[in-house]
Amino acid sequence: MIPEIGHFALIMALMLSVAQSVLPLWGAHRGDARLMATASPLAFAGLVAVGVGFGALIWSFVVNDTTVMNVVQNSHSAKPLIYKITGTWGNHEGSMVLWVLTLAICAAAVAGFGRDLPSGLKSRVLAVMGMISLGFLAFTLFTSNPFDRVWPPPPDGQGLNPLLQDIGLAIHPPLLYVGYVGYAVTFAFAVAALIEGRVDAAWGRWVRPWSLAAWAFLTMGIAIGSWWAYYELGWGGFWFWDPVENASLLPWLVGAALLHSAIVVEKREALKVWTVLLALLAFALSLLGTFLVRSGVLNSVHSFASDPARGVFILGLLAVYVAGAFALFAWRAPAMAPQGVFAPLSREGGIVLNNLLLCSITAVVFVGTLYPLFLDLLTGQMISVGPPFYNMATAPLAFPLVVAMAMGPLMAWKRAAFWPVLQRLWWAACIALLAFILALVLGGWNALPALGFACGFWLLAGAAVDIGDRSGLGRTKFANVMNRARHLPRAAWGAAIAHAGMGVTILGISGMGLATERLIALPAGGTTQFAGYEWRLDHVRDFQGPNWTARKASITVLRDGQVQFVMEPSRRFFPVGRMTTTEAAIRTNLARDLYAVLGEERDGPTGQREAVLRMHHKPLAPWIWIGAGIMALGAGLSLSDRRVRIAAPNRRRREAEEAARAGAPA
């Protein structure tokens, strides 16, 4: 009965989304206040309906209802409760319900927090979001129904993919979806503005917090997915330039350009056409990622589905939403003339450079990801585009981007002078140069990591210079500096912290470039020297888990004969899925990771059983994810600034504008 209630709730949500797509839009076109007023109640009702459907799906997984095909294919009675719950979205069908739920929450947030929005703009935004919900609800119900029944029910389910039975993969998809759907909101604002034919500072002020929130969640989603790959897959890397990894990186890059460009629209009413284009592109790339993951065109550990029919449906949605939006853009864009004029050397100019470099990196990743697919489709020839291509193609673009990130915030709006900016950054340049020289000498004359260290310290020092300059450091008394620093807008602090977080992440990536590893087979009691430690394999034993068995090694790590710690890597076997996973053992002191992986066991030359061990020493590896957390923290701090969240114009000005458009006295 509960699955039927969930199914009915999704059908009801589909019907509500039809009404939400039509009534407010028609009301805005006709100037009918009653029809426009239906937008918010329909958005709230849609949230309730999708919430009921999602709750029914969770209930089916928790009680292991094997009459539901989705539960049979992705759950098992022996699975821990936490993974029964997270297994709800650890599959294609459930993840689509989570996607639609996230979209409904965002639509309800626009309805609830958008009281100061002009009613015409608000109704059009919610109507566009209703159209997006309509497409994905139709996709879910007609091609990916999560409540399909099976009869007779099997005695138990087939279990969730063992790789997904991890807390990192439980958190990773919801964060990504909030990021993707956040760009659906900026897309809706862009389409609504194109329909109205007007983009102004108020529009930029509304787009900015949504782009900031979407970017922050996407940052955390990508970071947690990278962290999971690092410790769960056992290969010791954090980014492989996998096509599905790239699919999440593409909207992140364009989203970073969007949130900077929206500032210019808000402050200077310039870059209007460009900002609208970025808002359309960010969501288009989010949809592209959905297509790649679910169409079956890629074979990846990240892929959810391999049904070509689903891929065709998503491709149709991509064509309708993106082609329709870009056709509207081509029609309306010429009328959105920019008002703010600025010199190339200015803060606006720095943001334009930032945007061009980010979009250039996006183009490189886009081509590298899709070119093998098109080549296979057209010629049948299969090629692989791997890390060497991406590293060599993006590095020349990333370096000037990092240089500009520290200089841009120090430039004045409209027109700036280059020399005063350099004067304020001279000591940051000295720190970067010193870091480059030290890394070059201590890192074995490896130029690329040394350049990375220079870039990381440049950004850290640049963020400190930005805050110091805003606080009057060097121009007034220290007490005044501290007082001004305390009263700086949270948005200013947030931007500096986010830039510093990028610097920390670059330092972590550069440290990984100096990583060392060793592959060795040891018998019980055998030892080896690595990374300044003595590693002793004590034993390899069997271990029983809740729904798996394991072979676990015990490795004692010593220095100067003194025991430092014990590491226990293992290999887990899941009987239900007939699959083996690798569980790496990681010991960190935040300055480096010691990383051990247990491989296969074999007979040694003397007939004694040996275990194959792979050991890594990874300097600064934790800084990659610490930096991502700092970036998200900076975005959150900016978002907490009331001046970023509260839309302009205020309610009185909004009412006056609406009265003037209606021909009534204000």
XYZ file of C-alpha atoms in Angstrom, residues 48-509:
462
model
C 4.607 18.048 -0.276
C 3.705 15.594 -3.043
C 7.311 14.763 -3.954
C 8.201 14.565 -0.247
C 5.494 11.951 0.292
C 6.802 9.961 -2.676
C 10.371 10.091 -1.424
C 9.290 9.144 2.101
C 7.392 6.127 0.735
C 10.504 5.015 -1.154
C 12.670 5.294 1.977
C 10.074 3.286 3.918
C 10.175 0.547 1.248
C 13.941 0.276 1.609
C 13.973 0.366 5.407
C 11.433 -2.479 5.745
C 13.063 -4.348 2.819
C 9.818 -4.582 0.842
C 10.817 -7.133 -1.787
C 7.608 -6.627 -3.737
C 9.220 -3.407 -5.027
C 11.642 -4.114 -7.882
C 13.896 -1.201 -6.936
C 14.335 -2.633 -3.409
C 15.046 -6.105 -4.781
C 17.751 -4.783 -7.105
C 19.446 -2.450 -4.610
C 18.926 -3.670 -1.049
C 19.234 -6.687 1.233
C 17.962 -7.550 4.698
C 21.516 -7.984 6.050
C 22.574 -4.491 4.991
C 23.092 -1.983 7.866
C 20.182 0.429 8.362
C 22.184 3.510 7.342
C 22.888 1.948 3.942
C 19.283 0.846 3.540
C 18.346 4.525 3.840
C 21.126 5.842 1.639
C 20.482 3.015 -0.813
C 17.274 4.885 -1.617
C 19.309 7.235 -3.804
C 22.195 4.836 -4.515
C 20.486 3.735 -7.722
C 19.103 5.354 -10.849
C 15.397 5.355 -9.966
C 15.811 6.580 -6.405
C 18.379 9.181 -7.374
C 15.884 10.679 -9.806
C 13.302 11.012 -7.017
C 15.972 12.735 -4.902
C 16.719 15.054 -7.852
C 13.042 16.006 -8.176
C 12.741 16.453 -4.398
C 15.723 18.809 -4.400
C 14.177 20.749 -7.268
C 10.890 21.007 -5.352
C 12.714 22.259 -2.244
C 14.475 24.944 -4.307
C 11.199 26.012 -5.938
C 9.550 26.259 -2.516
C 12.555 28.295 -1.294
C 12.147 30.748 -4.179
C 8.425 30.979 -3.358
C 9.037 31.452 0.348
C 12.029 33.791 0.291
C 11.003 35.662 -2.859
C 8.387 37.876 -1.273
C 10.291 40.976 -2.390
C 10.570 39.783 -5.978
C 8.411 41.583 -8.559
C 5.372 39.352 -9.003
C 5.868 39.036 -12.767
C 9.468 37.876 -12.424
C 8.630 35.544 -9.538
C 5.755 33.885 -11.390
C 7.886 33.363 -14.505
C 10.766 31.899 -12.485
C 8.471 29.421 -10.720
C 6.784 28.563 -14.018
C 10.141 27.691 -15.592
C 11.030 25.592 -12.543
C 7.672 23.872 -12.923
C 8.592 23.016 -16.507
C 11.894 21.514 -15.367
C 10.080 19.494 -12.681
C 7.546 18.349 -15.269
C 10.275 16.953 -17.522
C 12.070 15.075 -14.768
C 8.874 13.770 -13.173
C 7.759 12.479 -16.571
C 11.183 10.871 -17.030
C 10.930 9.242 -13.600
C 7.370 7.946 -13.981
C 7.539 6.773 -17.603
C 11.081 5.339 -17.818
C 12.361 4.938 -14.246
C 9.411 4.232 -11.952
C 10.905 3.504 -8.506
C 7.697 1.785 -7.330
C 7.410 -0.939 -9.978
C 6.165 -4.153 -8.347
C 7.524 -7.677 -8.764
C 5.482 -10.820 -8.131
C 6.040 -13.282 -6.639
C 8.439 -11.410 -4.366
C 11.894 -12.977 -3.949
C 12.937 -13.970 -0.414
C 15.541 -11.185 -0.315
C 17.151 -8.470 -2.383
C 20.305 -8.505 -4.475
C 22.069 -5.917 -2.322
C 23.532 -2.486 -3.005
C 26.746 -2.133 -4.972
C 29.423 -2.648 -2.280
C 31.335 0.414 -3.504
C 28.306 2.535 -2.562
C 28.078 1.130 0.971
C 30.182 3.938 2.351
C 29.353 7.130 4.197
C 31.206 9.216 1.609
C 29.016 7.939 -1.220
C 25.950 8.369 0.991
C 26.624 12.123 1.283
C 28.142 12.754 -2.144
C 25.000 12.500 -4.374
C 22.694 14.775 -2.311
C 25.333 17.510 -2.232
C 25.895 17.220 -5.972
C 22.166 17.371 -6.650
C 21.748 20.531 -4.580
C 24.514 22.060 -6.690
C 23.014 20.918 -9.978
C 19.497 22.000 -9.024
C 20.795 25.320 -7.713
C 21.841 26.040 -11.282
C 18.302 25.119 -12.352
C 17.201 28.123 -10.265
C 19.699 30.481 -11.924
C 18.589 29.016 -15.270
C 14.969 29.812 -14.383
C 15.917 33.393 -13.475
C 17.791 33.741 -16.766
C 14.859 32.442 -18.843
C 12.412 34.625 -16.897
C 14.594 37.670 -17.535
C 14.774 36.821 -21.236
C 10.980 36.525 -21.399
C 10.650 39.925 -19.716
C 13.461 41.345 -21.808
C 15.043 43.006 -18.792
C 18.166 42.310 -16.723
C 19.031 44.794 -13.997
C 20.811 45.074 -10.657
C 17.863 43.480 -8.824
C 18.073 40.464 -11.103
C 21.832 40.159 -10.496
C 21.254 40.422 -6.770
C 18.829 37.493 -6.878
C 20.987 35.305 -9.119
C 24.101 35.847 -7.038
C 23.045 34.012 -3.812
C 21.653 31.057 -5.763
C 24.814 30.745 -7.852
C 26.871 31.040 -4.663
C 24.881 28.336 -2.853
C 24.940 26.011 -5.881
C 28.688 26.456 -6.257
C 29.313 25.802 -2.547
C 27.290 22.580 -2.531
C 28.843 21.424 -5.781
C 32.295 22.110 -4.324
C 31.551 19.914 -1.319
C 29.923 17.231 -3.467
C 32.931 17.003 -5.780
C 35.359 17.079 -2.830
C 33.610 14.261 -0.960
C 33.448 12.173 -4.136
C 37.174 12.741 -4.617
C 37.861 11.838 -0.981
C 35.820 8.632 -1.372
C 37.786 7.634 -4.468
C 41.017 8.318 -2.560
C 40.352 6.062 0.408
C 37.872 3.529 -0.994
C 39.139 2.525 -4.444
C 42.663 1.846 -3.181
C 44.540 3.424 -6.082
C 45.827 6.328 -4.039
C 44.665 9.131 -6.340
C 42.096 11.870 -5.881
C 41.171 12.732 -9.485
C 41.474 10.579 -12.576
C 39.794 12.864 -15.144
C 37.119 10.198 -15.507
C 34.368 11.458 -17.897
C 31.791 11.384 -15.117
C 34.134 13.277 -12.801
C 34.545 15.816 -15.583
C 30.761 16.037 -15.927
C 30.565 17.480 -12.408
C 33.595 19.717 -12.940
C 32.106 21.438 -16.015
C 29.181 23.187 -14.227
C 31.496 23.960 -11.299
C 33.853 25.910 -13.574
C 31.056 27.767 -15.360
C 29.322 28.331 -12.005
C 32.477 29.985 -10.643
C 32.446 32.326 -13.629
C 28.719 32.984 -13.102
C 28.968 34.006 -9.452
C 31.733 36.503 -10.289
C 29.889 37.847 -13.320
C 26.661 38.310 -11.320
C 28.574 40.678 -9.028
C 29.280 42.944 -11.999
C 25.613 42.947 -12.998
C 24.636 43.871 -9.450
C 27.311 46.521 -8.894
C 27.737 48.023 -12.342
C 24.849 46.700 -14.513
C 27.444 45.471 -16.998
C 28.072 41.997 -18.484
C 24.309 41.366 -18.594
C 24.246 39.255 -21.740
C 27.328 37.325 -20.652
C 25.878 36.573 -17.201
C 22.608 35.312 -18.674
C 24.594 33.105 -21.048
C 26.599 31.662 -18.136
C 23.383 30.950 -16.207
C 22.059 29.001 -19.185
C 25.353 27.168 -19.690
C 25.711 26.119 -16.034
C 22.401 24.271 -16.065
C 22.982 22.912 -19.578
C 26.234 21.340 -18.372
C 24.449 19.946 -15.317
C 21.974 18.252 -17.657
C 24.864 16.993 -19.775
C 26.322 15.331 -16.695
C 22.955 13.691 -16.017
C 22.894 12.386 -19.585
C 26.431 10.971 -19.396
C 25.786 9.188 -16.087
C 22.436 7.663 -17.050
C 22.533 7.098 -20.798
C 24.852 4.098 -20.938
C 27.338 5.865 -23.237
C 30.015 5.631 -20.535
C 31.344 2.728 -18.521
C 32.351 4.205 -15.174
C 32.229 3.356 -11.497
C 30.085 6.495 -11.194
C 27.468 5.464 -13.768
C 23.929 4.820 -12.547
C 22.219 3.257 -15.542
C 22.896 1.702 -18.926
C 19.483 1.956 -20.596
C 19.698 3.739 -23.985
C 15.966 4.567 -23.842
C 16.576 6.620 -20.741
C 19.481 8.331 -22.461
C 17.245 9.285 -25.400
C 14.652 10.724 -23.006
C 17.259 12.824 -21.176
C 18.718 13.910 -24.506
C 15.231 15.064 -25.462
C 14.940 17.046 -22.236
C 18.369 18.531 -22.898
C 17.276 19.551 -26.396
C 13.983 21.087 -25.235
C 15.361 23.020 -22.267
C 18.708 24.089 -23.670
C 17.707 24.652 -27.300
C 14.580 26.525 -26.232
C 16.505 28.703 -23.800
C 19.234 29.514 -26.317
C 16.670 30.327 -29.011
C 15.076 32.759 -26.543
C 18.535 34.109 -25.744
C 19.289 34.712 -29.434
C 16.015 36.609 -29.768
C 16.244 38.740 -26.640
C 19.966 39.265 -26.032
C 20.429 42.165 -28.510
C 17.905 44.225 -26.524
C 19.848 43.910 -23.242
C 22.347 46.668 -23.795
C 24.949 47.066 -21.023
C 24.850 50.305 -19.039
C 28.086 50.139 -17.064
C 31.214 51.145 -18.978
C 34.631 50.173 -17.644
C 38.267 50.218 -18.662
C 40.061 46.937 -19.420
C 42.261 47.513 -16.372
C 39.639 47.506 -13.622
C 37.916 45.079 -11.286
C 35.333 44.437 -13.982
C 38.157 43.739 -16.411
C 39.716 41.311 -13.941
C 36.399 39.465 -13.655
C 36.133 39.316 -17.451
C 39.622 37.776 -17.579
C 38.599 35.366 -14.812
C 35.518 34.394 -16.834
C 37.430 33.897 -20.077
C 40.039 31.664 -18.449
C 37.451 29.598 -16.566
C 35.426 29.132 -19.741
C 38.570 28.216 -21.683
C 39.372 25.495 -19.125
C 35.745 24.370 -19.402
C 36.111 24.111 -23.184
C 39.267 21.997 -22.825
C 37.593 19.600 -20.384
C 34.432 19.509 -22.513
C 36.315 18.592 -25.690
C 38.508 16.047 -23.921
C 35.452 14.393 -22.388
C 33.192 14.251 -25.437
C 35.636 13.900 -28.325
C 36.269 10.153 -27.736
C 32.493 9.567 -27.663
C 31.927 11.382 -30.962
C 34.924 9.684 -32.571
C 33.590 6.273 -31.533
C 30.131 7.178 -32.860
C 31.362 8.469 -36.221
C 34.270 6.148 -37.023
C 34.081 3.268 -34.553
C 37.606 4.138 -33.397
C 38.063 4.091 -29.633
C 40.623 6.340 -27.982
C 41.283 7.339 -24.398
C 41.945 10.899 -23.275
C 43.702 10.718 -19.939
C 45.410 12.868 -17.304
C 48.460 13.858 -19.420
C 46.231 15.689 -21.908
C 44.173 17.491 -19.270
C 47.185 18.405 -17.135
C 49.154 19.831 -20.047
C 46.165 21.612 -21.613
C 44.732 23.190 -18.462
C 47.956 24.186 -16.665
C 48.790 27.121 -19.022
C 45.263 28.466 -18.451
C 45.187 27.842 -14.708
C 48.405 29.749 -14.003
C 47.219 33.203 -15.245
C 43.848 32.505 -13.589
C 45.562 32.069 -10.218
C 47.641 35.225 -10.765
C 44.494 37.215 -11.559
C 42.614 35.819 -8.539
C 44.954 37.628 -6.157
C 45.098 40.862 -8.159
C 41.427 41.308 -9.074
C 40.028 42.114 -5.597
C 42.641 44.878 -5.161
C 41.578 46.734 -8.304
C 39.107 49.602 -8.271
C 35.781 49.459 -10.049
C 35.515 51.097 -13.481
C 39.178 52.125 -13.763
C 42.299 50.995 -11.920
C 46.045 51.521 -12.005
C 48.369 48.533 -12.322
C 51.356 49.802 -10.320
C 49.558 50.397 -6.975
C 48.207 46.841 -7.116
C 51.715 45.475 -7.632
C 53.001 47.587 -4.754
C 50.469 46.052 -2.392
C 51.283 42.526 -3.578
C 55.072 42.753 -3.554
C 55.497 40.731 -0.368
C 53.001 38.110 -1.635
C 55.184 37.801 -4.735
C 58.261 37.374 -2.521
C 56.567 34.599 -0.549
C 55.538 32.848 -3.782
C 59.075 33.116 -5.182
C 60.599 31.755 -1.963
C 58.107 28.855 -1.986
C 59.031 28.080 -5.589
C 62.760 27.995 -4.851
C 62.400 25.869 -1.697
C 60.033 23.408 -3.392
C 62.362 23.164 -6.372
C 65.391 22.378 -4.190
C 63.680 20.101 -1.675
C 61.469 18.360 -4.243
C 64.219 17.069 -6.484
C 64.057 19.892 -9.021
C 60.532 18.972 -10.054
C 59.310 22.169 -11.691
C 55.544 21.538 -11.905
C 54.939 20.904 -8.165
C 57.234 23.840 -7.365
C 55.111 26.106 -9.563
C 52.037 24.766 -7.783
C 53.506 25.658 -4.383
C 54.239 29.171 -5.656
C 50.645 29.541 -6.867
C 49.215 28.250 -3.603
C 51.207 30.634 -1.431
C 50.477 33.475 -3.866
C 46.747 32.971 -3.328
C 47.081 32.666 0.447
C 49.171 35.809 0.666
C 46.903 37.593 -1.816
C 43.848 36.840 0.327
C 45.668 38.235 3.374
C 46.638 41.372 1.400
C 43.013 41.835 0.332
C 41.750 41.801 3.937
C 44.663 43.927 5.100
C 44.057 46.505 2.375
C 40.349 46.726 3.163
C 41.207 47.151 6.849
C 43.683 49.951 6.234
C 46.790 48.005 7.235
C 49.831 50.247 6.897
C 47.693 53.379 6.599
C 46.322 53.718 10.123
C 46.862 52.561 13.683
C 46.709 48.849 14.442
C 43.707 49.301 16.730
C 41.834 50.957 13.882
C 42.883 48.144 11.536
C 41.463 45.510 13.884
C 38.254 47.471 14.332
C 37.779 47.870 10.589
C 38.557 44.183 10.021
C 35.845 43.212 12.520
C 33.317 45.378 10.694
C 34.167 44.290 7.167
C 31.197 42.801 5.298
C 30.972 39.046 5.667
C 30.887 38.851 1.874
C 34.390 40.397 1.745
C 35.679 37.915 4.311
C 33.958 35.085 2.471
C 35.563 35.946 -0.870
C 39.045 36.144 0.699
C 38.531 32.859 2.564
C 37.315 31.109 -0.605
C 40.382 32.306 -2.520
C 42.606 31.159 0.348
C 40.858 27.772 0.280
C 41.746 27.432 -3.387
C 45.342 28.164 -2.417
C 45.270 25.407 0.221
C 43.848 22.932 -2.310
C 46.575 23.844 -4.827
C 49.203 23.211 -2.142
C 47.680 19.792 -1.474
C 47.659 18.911 -5.177
